[in-house]
Amino acid sequence: DNKPGANGNIATEFTARARPDGHTIYVHTGSSISANMHTFKKPPVDAGKALQVAATINKQAFMITVDPKSPYKTLQELTAAMKAKGDKGTYATSATSGKVLGELYKSIAGLKTVEVTYRMAQDSLNDLASGAVDFGAHDPQFTLAQLEQNRLRVLGVASAERLPSQPNLPTMAEGGVPGIDLVGWFAAFVPSATPRPVVDIINKHFNTLLVTQEAKEFLNKFGGDPYVTTPDEGQARLLNDIKAWGDYVRIAKIEPQG
């Protein structure tokens, strides 16, 4: 079933209220579910209590990007230029995680750069190419597709360590901006009342697939790496992310909706 809308909240609530028999499995990003607990005034459910992570699937990180013709070849160069520009510097975002990444970058690096929000990431390409905006904070699927077509250059990846799928891309810490680990992760969620033996079976099925070369190659195409955990480890990640996103939303000054 496709249950779009409200940044995933409709599907989250549908899953939480479904019969807990293992036949309703919700594949979504744990980071988005965690963010929604703070970006909405009244989330439909308490995700940490209403959902159980049956299996994690992959991890991927947002990225700081510039146009290939940009004079900035490294994150250090970009940071120095944005400090010099003050509030005349600009950056593009089109998603909540990008908005948070931009604000974390500004906070750690001491920048006054101004955010420019776009409906979709590709809408920012012309402005990046013309120099109307200086850089972008974009999702990995979009970024890597543009990187392959030589339409973007990646200056920093928002993960604590280099991604195995993209070992040539430096982290932001390597570029002089430490302390950022903004990694998105996909998982298979079930209602929290699902019996543990059923959860374990789902976990086994996903983990069996994730260790195959085919799964690794498929996920790598989208900037992701297989993320294999137990249900308990996945649930702990969800609870930690829900807590962390409270800080992210505060830092990014995001006004809750609804």
XYZ file of N, CA and C in Angstrom:
774
model
N 0.843 -1.195 0.000
C 0.000 0.000 0.000
C 0.877 1.243 0.000
N 0.493 2.231 -0.799
C 1.196 3.508 -0.803
C 0.408 4.471 0.066
N 1.006 4.967 1.111
C 0.328 5.859 2.055
C 1.095 7.175 2.174
N 1.122 7.978 1.117
C 1.891 9.225 1.159
C 1.192 10.308 1.963
N 1.954 11.347 2.293
C 1.376 12.527 2.926
C 1.937 12.809 4.302
N 1.932 14.110 4.648
C 2.345 14.585 5.979
C 3.745 14.112 6.350
N 4.667 14.165 5.363
C 6.059 13.769 5.605
C 6.189 12.345 6.143
N 5.273 11.470 5.749
C 5.341 10.082 6.205
C 4.478 9.782 7.411
N 3.883 10.796 8.023
C 3.093 10.569 9.237
C 1.873 9.689 8.992
N 1.276 9.800 7.803
C 0.089 8.981 7.508
C 0.460 7.505 7.506
N 1.575 7.179 6.855
C 2.030 5.789 6.819
C 2.497 5.319 8.192
N 3.119 6.201 8.944
C 3.574 5.846 10.291
C 2.388 5.472 11.172
N 1.347 6.301 11.134
C 0.162 6.019 11.952
C -0.534 4.744 11.474
N -0.622 4.552 10.160
C -1.247 3.350 9.610
C -0.527 2.100 10.117
N 0.798 2.136 10.111
C 1.578 0.986 10.568
C 1.393 0.754 12.062
N 1.441 1.830 12.822
C 1.322 1.716 14.275
C -0.005 1.098 14.696
N -1.062 1.357 13.923
C -2.404 0.865 14.275
C -2.781 -0.424 13.548
N -1.862 -0.944 12.748
C -2.137 -2.179 12.010
C -2.091 -3.385 12.942
N -2.669 -4.491 12.473
C -2.623 -5.725 13.255
C -1.156 -6.162 13.393
N -0.704 -6.419 14.610
C 0.718 -6.744 14.837
C 1.038 -8.211 14.551
N 0.892 -8.604 13.294
C 1.093 -10.006 12.938
C 2.262 -10.219 11.969
N 3.019 -9.133 11.684
C 4.162 -9.263 10.791
C 3.826 -9.095 9.327
N 2.551 -8.875 9.002
C 2.151 -8.719 7.599
C 2.090 -7.260 7.161
N 2.253 -6.334 8.089
C 2.375 -4.916 7.750
C 3.780 -4.470 8.103
N 4.586 -4.222 7.073
C 5.981 -3.808 7.250
C 6.159 -2.462 6.560
N 6.638 -1.512 7.295
C 6.776 -0.128 6.815
C 8.249 0.152 6.534
N 8.603 0.346 5.270
C 9.988 0.662 4.891
C 10.105 2.168 4.722
N 10.867 2.783 5.588
C 10.986 4.244 5.586
C 12.292 4.626 6.268
N 12.623 5.910 6.239
C 13.846 6.371 6.903
C 13.591 6.633 8.386
N 14.412 6.010 9.217
C 14.286 6.236 10.647
C 14.563 7.673 11.013
N 15.445 8.328 10.246
C 15.747 9.735 10.511
C 14.533 10.614 10.255
N 13.733 10.301 9.234
C 12.524 11.087 8.953
C 11.482 10.884 10.042
N 11.300 9.644 10.476
C 10.361 9.365 11.556
C 10.786 10.110 12.819
N 12.091 10.105 13.090
C 12.614 10.801 14.272
C 12.409 12.303 14.164
N 12.677 12.855 12.985
C 12.498 14.293 12.778
C 11.049 14.706 12.966
N 10.116 13.880 12.473
C 8.695 14.219 12.567
C 8.206 14.326 14.002
N 8.888 13.679 14.921
C 8.501 13.783 16.324
C 8.712 15.192 16.866
N 9.503 15.994 16.146
C 9.802 17.353 16.600
C 9.391 18.433 15.609
N 9.224 18.066 14.345
C 8.844 19.064 13.337
C 7.325 19.205 13.214
N 6.576 18.374 13.939
C 5.116 18.500 14.016
C 4.713 18.737 15.461
N 3.790 19.655 15.665
C 3.341 19.972 17.027
C 2.655 18.777 17.676
N 1.888 18.035 16.876
C 1.149 16.896 17.410
C 1.369 15.672 16.507
N 2.483 14.979 16.677
C 2.696 13.757 15.894
C 1.561 12.770 16.158
N 1.132 12.020 15.141
C -0.016 11.125 15.323
C 0.220 10.009 16.322
N 1.478 9.585 16.474
C 1.829 8.540 17.437
C 3.195 8.863 18.027
N 3.482 8.257 19.163
C 4.824 8.322 19.736
C 5.622 7.210 19.070
N 6.397 7.569 18.038
C 7.045 6.563 17.196
C 7.938 5.609 17.976
N 8.633 6.115 18.984
C 9.530 5.273 19.752
C 8.813 4.180 20.520
N 7.531 4.414 20.822
C 6.746 3.417 21.546
C 5.815 2.634 20.621
N 5.372 3.266 19.533
C 4.364 2.650 18.658
C 4.975 1.749 17.594
N 6.252 1.957 17.274
C 6.901 1.181 16.223
C 8.072 0.374 16.765
N 8.326 -0.754 16.121
C 9.485 -1.580 16.427
C 10.318 -1.733 15.156
N 11.619 -1.486 15.263
C 12.506 -1.722 14.129
C 12.722 -3.228 14.008
N 12.236 -3.793 12.902
C 12.456 -5.214 12.666
C 13.826 -5.438 12.045
N 14.209 -4.527 11.149
C 15.522 -4.651 10.504
C 15.939 -3.298 9.960
N 17.198 -2.969 10.092
C 17.739 -1.801 9.410
C 18.175 -2.229 8.010
N 18.277 -1.254 7.092
C 18.542 -1.604 5.700
C 19.804 -0.924 5.162
N 19.859 0.405 5.252
C 21.049 1.090 4.741
C 21.270 2.411 5.459
N 22.471 2.948 5.278
C 22.831 4.256 5.823
C 23.347 5.135 4.694
N 23.025 6.419 4.750
C 23.515 7.359 3.756
C 23.525 8.761 4.369
N 24.411 9.614 3.895
C 24.592 10.924 4.515
C 24.354 12.058 3.530
N 23.834 13.166 4.045
C 23.691 14.386 3.232
C 25.070 14.968 2.945
N 25.134 15.858 1.951
C 26.431 16.321 1.464
C 26.429 17.821 1.179
N 27.581 18.446 1.375
C 27.784 19.843 0.989
C 28.309 19.843 -0.447
N 27.615 20.567 -1.321
C 27.923 20.522 -2.750
C 28.129 21.921 -3.328
N 28.852 21.974 -4.432
C 28.988 23.210 -5.215
C 28.934 22.831 -6.694
N 28.777 23.827 -7.538
C 28.840 23.605 -8.980
C 30.267 23.212 -9.368
N 30.439 22.347 -10.386
C 31.797 21.945 -10.787
C 32.694 23.113 -11.201
N 32.076 24.214 -11.651
C 32.875 25.384 -12.064
C 33.145 26.325 -10.894
N 32.659 25.981 -9.729
C 32.874 26.826 -8.555
C 34.362 26.951 -8.240
N 34.793 28.106 -7.746
C 36.210 28.269 -7.376
C 36.587 27.485 -6.121
N 35.575 26.982 -5.396
C 35.845 26.283 -4.140
C 36.084 24.799 -4.406
N 37.317 24.367 -4.183
C 37.696 22.980 -4.441
C 37.648 22.124 -3.173
N 37.686 22.762 -2.003
C 37.661 22.039 -0.737
C 36.692 22.729 0.214
N 36.312 22.016 1.268
C 35.414 22.603 2.262
C 36.123 23.743 2.995
N 37.425 23.627 3.192
C 38.173 24.706 3.836
C 38.072 25.996 3.022
N 38.196 25.872 1.708
C 38.098 27.051 0.844
C 36.696 27.655 0.895
N 35.685 26.788 0.883
C 34.306 27.282 0.962
C 34.072 28.006 2.281
N 34.525 27.414 3.370
C 34.327 28.023 4.696
C 34.990 29.395 4.776
N 36.214 29.495 4.285
C 36.923 30.779 4.306
C 36.180 31.823 3.490
N 35.678 31.432 2.325
C 34.959 32.370 1.462
C 33.646 32.813 2.095
N 32.938 31.874 2.739
C 31.654 32.221 3.361
C 31.856 33.114 4.593
N 32.952 32.922 5.298
C 33.257 33.820 6.411
C 33.472 35.239 5.894
N 34.154 35.343 4.774
C 34.427 36.659 4.191
C 33.150 37.310 3.668
N 32.225 36.498 3.154
C 30.980 37.043 2.602
C 29.970 37.439 3.676
N 30.076 36.844 4.842
C 29.105 37.148 5.899
C 27.700 36.759 5.470
N 26.726 37.673 5.682
C 25.345 37.353 5.327
C 25.052 37.565 3.841
N 26.078 37.807 3.054
C 25.908 37.871 1.589
C 26.093 36.490 0.953
N 26.601 35.534 1.721
C 26.740 34.174 1.231
C 25.402 33.451 1.303
N 25.156 32.504 0.395
C 23.879 31.792 0.351
C 24.107 30.300 0.104
N 23.122 29.501 0.539
C 23.188 28.062 0.273
C 21.783 27.517 0.036
N 21.717 26.435 -0.741
C 20.446 25.843 -1.157
C 20.098 24.627 -0.305
N 18.807 24.515 0.049
C 18.292 23.319 0.715
C 16.939 22.967 0.102
N 16.540 21.696 0.273
C 15.224 21.292 -0.203
C 14.607 20.213 0.689
N 15.267 19.903 1.804
C 14.775 18.865 2.706
C 15.161 19.226 4.137
N 14.435 18.637 5.101
C 14.687 18.945 6.511
C 16.123 18.635 6.909
N 16.641 17.475 6.483
C 18.018 17.116 6.846
C 19.024 18.091 6.244
N 18.760 18.577 5.035
C 19.622 19.575 4.429
C 19.587 20.877 5.194
N 18.401 21.242 5.652
C 18.246 22.461 6.452
C 19.059 22.353 7.745
N 18.970 21.193 8.383
C 19.715 20.965 9.620
C 21.218 20.956 9.347
N 21.634 20.294 8.274
C 23.053 20.259 7.942
C 23.598 21.668 7.724
N 22.851 22.491 7.012
C 23.285 23.859 6.774
C 23.460 24.628 8.068
N 22.516 24.465 8.979
C 22.588 25.190 10.252
C 23.716 24.671 11.133
N 23.943 23.348 11.132
C 25.058 22.796 11.907
C 26.392 23.300 11.368
N 26.511 23.312 10.057
C 27.724 23.819 9.407
C 27.961 25.271 9.805
N 26.926 26.087 9.730
C 27.046 27.501 10.091
C 27.442 27.666 11.553
N 26.793 26.882 12.414
C 27.049 27.003 13.847
C 28.480 26.624 14.198
N 28.968 25.513 13.659
C 30.311 25.026 13.985
C 31.393 25.896 13.353
N 31.146 26.324 12.104
C 32.154 27.101 11.378
C 32.063 28.599 11.649
N 31.004 29.039 12.340
C 30.848 30.459 12.634
C 30.470 31.284 11.416
N 29.524 30.770 10.618
C 29.103 31.460 9.398
C 27.773 32.190 9.594
N 27.522 33.174 8.735
C 26.255 33.899 8.733
C 25.513 33.711 7.404
N 25.884 32.667 6.705
C 25.332 32.390 5.382
C 23.811 32.244 5.432
N 23.135 32.694 4.368
C 21.673 32.720 4.328
C 21.133 31.525 3.545
N 20.151 30.841 4.110
C 19.534 29.685 3.464
C 18.541 30.112 2.386
N 18.562 29.403 1.253
C 17.572 29.586 0.185
C 16.885 28.239 -0.011
N 15.579 28.178 0.253
C 14.848 26.918 0.200
C 14.237 26.697 -1.178
N 14.406 25.489 -1.699
C 13.844 25.108 -2.996
C 12.846 23.977 -2.796
N 11.852 23.929 -3.688
C 10.835 22.872 -3.589
C 11.460 21.505 -3.811
N 12.343 21.410 -4.805
C 13.060 20.174 -5.099
C 14.533 20.495 -5.308
N 15.395 19.528 -5.016
C 16.839 19.774 -5.093
C 17.274 20.213 -6.486
N 16.699 19.583 -7.521
C 17.121 19.930 -8.882
C 16.797 21.371 -9.256
N 15.844 21.970 -8.543
C 15.503 23.372 -8.819
C 16.648 24.324 -8.490
N 17.610 23.843 -7.696
C 18.724 24.707 -7.284
C 19.904 24.668 -8.249
N 19.898 23.731 -9.209
C 21.064 23.537 -10.065
C 21.429 24.784 -10.872
N 20.438 25.428 -11.458
C 20.732 26.619 -12.273
C 21.326 27.733 -11.419
N 20.800 27.898 -10.205
C 21.321 28.953 -9.336
C 22.725 28.632 -8.839
N 23.019 27.363 -8.622
C 24.385 26.972 -8.259
C 25.329 27.228 -9.436
N 24.858 26.904 -10.643
C 25.689 27.087 -11.835
C 25.971 28.557 -12.112
N 24.982 29.426 -11.854
C 25.145 30.848 -12.137
C 25.850 31.586 -11.010
N 25.958 30.938 -9.848
C 26.567 31.604 -8.701
C 25.572 32.386 -7.867
N 24.278 32.267 -8.197
C 23.251 32.952 -7.401
C 23.228 32.417 -5.975
N 23.535 31.128 -5.815
C 23.761 30.559 -4.484
C 25.165 29.940 -4.482
N 25.814 29.971 -3.345
C 27.214 29.559 -3.272
C 27.403 28.050 -3.148
N 26.521 27.390 -2.377
C 26.667 25.946 -2.189
C 25.317 25.343 -1.837
N 25.268 24.025 -1.779
C 24.042 23.332 -1.430
C 24.276 22.330 -0.313
N 23.196 21.996 0.399
C 23.204 20.930 1.399
C 22.153 19.934 0.940
N 22.593 18.887 0.226
C 21.665 18.043 -0.515
C 21.739 16.565 -0.131
N 20.666 15.850 -0.505
C 20.585 14.426 -0.184
C 21.496 13.610 -1.096
N 21.909 12.415 -0.640
C 22.896 11.643 -1.395
C 22.397 11.108 -2.729
N 21.118 10.706 -2.810
C 20.622 10.166 -4.085
C 20.722 11.213 -5.185
N 20.226 12.412 -4.891
C 20.278 13.494 -5.862
C 21.727 13.873 -6.159
N 22.516 14.030 -5.116
C 23.889 14.499 -5.279
C 24.721 13.545 -6.133
N 24.648 12.259 -5.849
C 25.470 11.302 -6.582
C 25.032 11.179 -8.042
N 23.734 11.322 -8.287
C 23.263 11.309 -9.680
C 23.835 12.497 -10.444
N 23.878 13.659 -9.779
C 24.433 14.855 -10.423
C 25.955 14.780 -10.522
N 26.583 14.172 -9.538
C 28.039 13.995 -9.556
C 28.453 13.139 -10.755
N 27.673 12.106 -11.016
C 27.956 11.223 -12.145
C 27.857 11.959 -13.478
N 26.972 12.957 -13.533
C 26.788 13.744 -14.754
C 27.653 15.008 -14.755
N 28.550 15.120 -13.754
C 29.431 16.277 -13.620
C 28.650 17.584 -13.498
N 27.548 17.533 -12.727
C 26.757 18.739 -12.483
C 26.936 19.270 -11.065
N 27.619 18.503 -10.229
C 27.908 18.936 -8.870
C 29.286 18.429 -8.454
N 29.888 19.136 -7.503
C 31.120 18.698 -6.850
C 30.809 18.549 -5.360
N 31.256 17.484 -4.749
C 31.023 17.255 -3.320
C 32.243 17.705 -2.532
N 32.015 18.593 -1.567
C 33.115 19.087 -0.730
C 33.172 18.398 0.624
N 32.035 17.879 1.091
C 32.033 17.239 2.396
C 30.809 16.368 2.590
N 31.014 15.215 3.230
C 29.933 14.282 3.545
C 29.660 14.366 5.042
N 28.382 14.440 5.402
C 28.001 14.679 6.799
C 27.939 13.405 7.628
N 28.970 12.571 7.525
C 29.065 11.362 8.341
C 30.364 11.417 9.133
N 30.389 10.693 10.238
C 31.571 10.724 11.100
C 32.791 10.142 10.393
N 32.563 9.146 9.527
C 33.648 8.513 8.785
C 33.285 8.477 7.303
N 34.280 8.299 6.460
C 34.015 8.193 5.020
C 33.077 7.019 4.751
N 32.177 7.202 3.790
C 31.235 6.156 3.447
C 31.934 5.072 2.621
N 31.775 3.801 2.992
C 32.383 2.730 2.197
C 31.959 2.767 0.730
N 30.718 3.229 0.471
C 30.238 3.287 -0.909
C 30.880 4.411 -1.703
N 31.388 5.442 -1.002
C 32.003 6.592 -1.663
C 33.301 6.956 -0.940
N 34.298 6.080 -0.977
C 35.511 6.290 -0.172
C 36.344 7.496 -0.590
N 36.104 8.029 -1.783
C 36.894 9.176 -2.238
C 36.323 10.517 -1.777
N 35.140 10.500 -1.191
C 34.515 11.743 -0.748
C 34.886 12.024 0.706
N 35.482 13.184 1.003
C 35.922 13.483 2.369
C 34.761 13.826 3.299
N 34.965 13.568 4.577
C 33.975 13.977 5.570
C 34.133 15.465 5.857
N 33.120 16.035 6.498
C 33.201 17.446 6.861
C 34.269 17.671 7.921
N 34.472 16.670 8.777
C 35.528 16.796 9.791
C 36.893 16.927 9.128
N 37.123 16.177 8.059
C 38.377 16.289 7.321
C 38.524 17.672 6.695
N 37.394 18.315 6.440
C 37.404 19.655 5.859
C 37.405 20.763 6.895
N 37.674 20.405 8.148
C 37.780 21.419 9.191
C 36.496 21.756 9.917
N 35.441 20.938 9.710
C 34.165 21.178 10.395
C 33.802 19.900 11.159
N 34.305 19.743 12.385
C 34.102 18.502 13.140
C 32.734 18.433 13.828
N 32.411 17.233 14.302
C 31.244 17.070 15.157
C 29.921 16.845 14.449
N 29.926 16.607 13.135
C 28.678 16.390 12.403
C 28.585 14.925 11.983
N 27.475 14.288 12.345
C 27.218 12.904 11.944
C 25.735 12.791 11.596
N 25.361 13.454 10.517
C 23.959 13.520 10.102
C 23.715 12.445 9.038
N 23.459 11.232 9.515
C 23.305 10.084 8.635
C 21.849 9.632 8.617
N 21.305 9.516 7.413
C 19.969 8.964 7.274
C 20.043 7.454 7.173
N 19.003 6.770 7.622
C 19.015 5.305 7.574
C 17.612 4.776 7.324
N 17.547 3.802 6.432
C 16.286 3.139 6.125
C 16.128 1.913 7.013
N 14.873 1.592 7.330
C 14.595 0.412 8.146
C 13.224 -0.148 7.803
N 12.991 -1.372 8.242
C 11.685 -2.012 8.136
C 11.040 -1.965 9.521
N 9.936 -1.237 9.621
C 9.246 -1.057 10.896
C 7.974 -1.901 10.945
N 7.640 -2.357 12.139
C 6.385 -3.078 12.368
C 5.728 -2.493 13.615
N 4.429 -2.766 13.838
C 3.793 -2.301 15.072
C 4.538 -2.840 16.288
N 4.596 -2.058 17.337
C 5.412 -2.437 18.504
C 4.921 -3.709 19.196
N 3.642 -4.040 19.027
C 3.102 -5.238 19.682
C 3.375 -6.515 18.903
N 4.074 -6.427 17.786
C 4.392 -7.615 16.990
C 5.216 -8.590 17.841
N 4.823 -9.857 17.913
C 5.573 -10.828 18.734
C 7.040 -10.912 18.326
N 7.896 -11.061 19.296
C 9.336 -11.074 19.026
C 9.752 -12.183 18.053
N 9.202 -13.386 18.128
C 9.605 -14.390 17.138
C 9.314 -13.949 15.702
N 8.228 -13.208 15.488
C 7.900 -12.709 14.155
C 8.899 -11.629 13.749
N 9.232 -10.740 14.681
C 10.220 -9.691 14.419
C 11.559 -10.318 14.036
N 11.944 -11.361 14.747
C 13.228 -12.019 14.474
C 13.257 -12.665 13.086
N 12.131 -13.206 12.661
C 12.064 -13.813 11.326
C 12.256 -12.745 10.251
N 11.579 -11.595 10.420
C 11.720 -10.489 9.460
C 13.160 -10.002 9.432
N 13.756 -9.880 10.613
C 15.147 -9.440 10.709
C 16.074 -10.393 9.968
N 15.852 -11.683 10.130
C 16.697 -12.692 9.476
C 16.588 -12.585 7.956
N 15.380 -12.396 7.444
C 15.174 -12.302 6.002
C 15.924 -11.094 5.423
N 15.765 -9.925 6.069
C 16.442 -8.722 5.576
C 17.955 -8.864 5.662
N 18.448 -9.351 6.795
C 19.895 -9.454 6.975
C 20.530 -10.445 6.018
N 19.792 -11.492 5.664
C 20.294 -12.465 4.693
C 20.505 -11.790 3.330
N 19.584 -10.919 2.960
C 19.698 -10.207 1.690
C 20.794 -9.149 1.723
N 20.911 -8.440 2.843
C 21.822 -7.298 2.917
C 23.295 -7.676 2.810
N 23.631 -8.910 3.124
C 25.043 -9.306 3.053
C 25.434 -9.809 1.666
N 24.479 -9.807 0.720
C 24.807 -10.250 -0.629
C 25.483 -9.131 -1.412
N 26.288 -9.508 -2.384
C 26.962 -8.534 -3.228
C 25.960 -7.728 -4.034
N 24.873 -8.374 -4.457
C 23.836 -7.682 -5.235
C 23.212 -6.545 -4.439
N 22.921 -6.799 -3.166
C 22.326 -5.763 -2.320
C 23.303 -4.607 -2.110
N 24.563 -4.943 -1.865
C 25.581 -3.909 -1.669
C 25.700 -3.022 -2.896
N 25.775 -3.633 -4.081
C 25.910 -2.864 -5.315
C 24.682 -2.001 -5.563
N 23.504 -2.528 -5.290
C 22.271 -1.767 -5.490
C 22.229 -0.549 -4.572
N 22.520 -0.743 -3.296
C 22.473 0.362 -2.335
C 23.569 1.387 -2.613
N 24.728 0.925 -3.041
C 25.836 1.831 -3.341
C 25.485 2.815 -4.446
N 24.642 2.397 -5.388
C 24.242 3.275 -6.490
C 23.536 4.530 -5.991
N 22.906 4.417 -4.823
C 22.140 5.534 -4.280
C 22.851 6.184 -3.092
N 24.156 5.932 -2.980
C 24.926 6.552 -1.913
C 24.748 5.905 -0.564
N 24.245 4.669 -0.543
C 24.008 3.991 0.719
C 24.910 2.793 0.915
N 25.059 2.390 2.156
C 25.800 1.191 2.514
C 24.889 0.284 3.316
N 24.969 -1.033 3.125
C 24.150 -1.948 3.918
C 24.330 -1.687 5.409
N 23.226 -1.748 6.137
C 23.244 -1.464 7.572
C 22.558 -2.630 8.272
N 23.358 -3.556 8.778
C 22.853 -4.782 9.384
C 22.890 -4.666 10.904
N 21.733 -4.846 11.552
C 21.653 -4.788 13.015
C 20.656 -5.827 13.509
N 20.621 -5.997 14.818
C 19.557 -6.766 15.463
C 18.363 -5.838 15.680
N 17.169 -6.379 15.955
C 16.028 -5.513 16.272
C 16.296 -4.594 17.463
N 16.991 -5.090 18.465
C 17.279 -4.263 19.643
C 18.221 -3.115 19.293
N 19.227 -3.399 18.483
C 20.157 -2.349 18.063
C 19.442 -1.304 17.203
N 18.570 -1.772 16.319
C 17.812 -0.842 15.483
C 16.882 0.033 16.302
N 16.241 -0.558 17.291
C 15.321 0.215 18.139
C 16.083 1.245 18.960
N 17.260 0.869 19.437
C 18.091 1.820 20.184
C 18.494 2.983 19.289
N 18.792 2.703 18.023
C 19.138 3.768 17.071
C 17.952 4.714 16.885
N 16.747 4.154 16.763
C 15.558 4.986 16.609
C 15.371 5.904 17.814
N 15.474 5.360 19.010
C 15.276 6.162 20.221
C 16.350 7.243 20.345
N 17.593 6.909 20.008
C 18.671 7.902 20.057
C 18.442 9.012 19.038
N 17.956 8.634 17.851
C 17.714 9.630 16.811
C 16.563 10.554 17.176
N 15.531 10.004 17.787
C 14.409 10.848 18.214
C 14.911 11.913 19.188
N 15.770 11.517 20.104
C 16.343 12.468 21.054
C 17.233 13.489 20.336
N 18.087 12.999 19.423
C 19.016 13.889 18.718
C 18.279 14.911 17.867
N 17.176 14.484 17.227
C 16.456 15.400 16.353
C 15.790 16.539 17.125
N 15.559 16.346 18.412
C 15.079 17.457 19.220
C 16.105 18.583 19.235
N 17.392 18.210 19.346
C 18.468 19.200 19.314
C 18.632 19.790 17.916
N 18.537 18.934 16.884
C 18.699 19.414 15.506
C 17.650 20.463 15.160
N 16.406 20.176 15.517
C 15.313 21.111 15.204
C 15.509 22.432 15.938
N 16.008 22.358 17.165
C 16.269 23.583 17.936
C 17.403 24.380 17.290
N 18.491 23.696 16.920
C 19.631 24.375 16.308
C 19.246 25.009 14.979
N 18.430 24.291 14.199
C 18.032 24.768 12.886
C 16.871 25.767 12.936
N 16.362 25.994 14.153
C 15.264 26.961 14.355
C 14.054 26.619 13.471
N 13.743 25.318 13.421
C 12.605 24.862 12.626
C 11.329 24.991 13.448
N 10.346 25.684 12.905
C 9.063 25.878 13.574
C 8.174 24.665 13.320
N 7.743 23.958 14.371
C 6.895 22.775 14.173
C 5.602 23.108 13.428
N 5.164 22.171 12.592
C 3.952 22.351 11.812
C 2.736 21.838 12.551
N 1.564 22.313 12.108
C 0.301 21.755 12.569
C -0.139 22.199 13.942
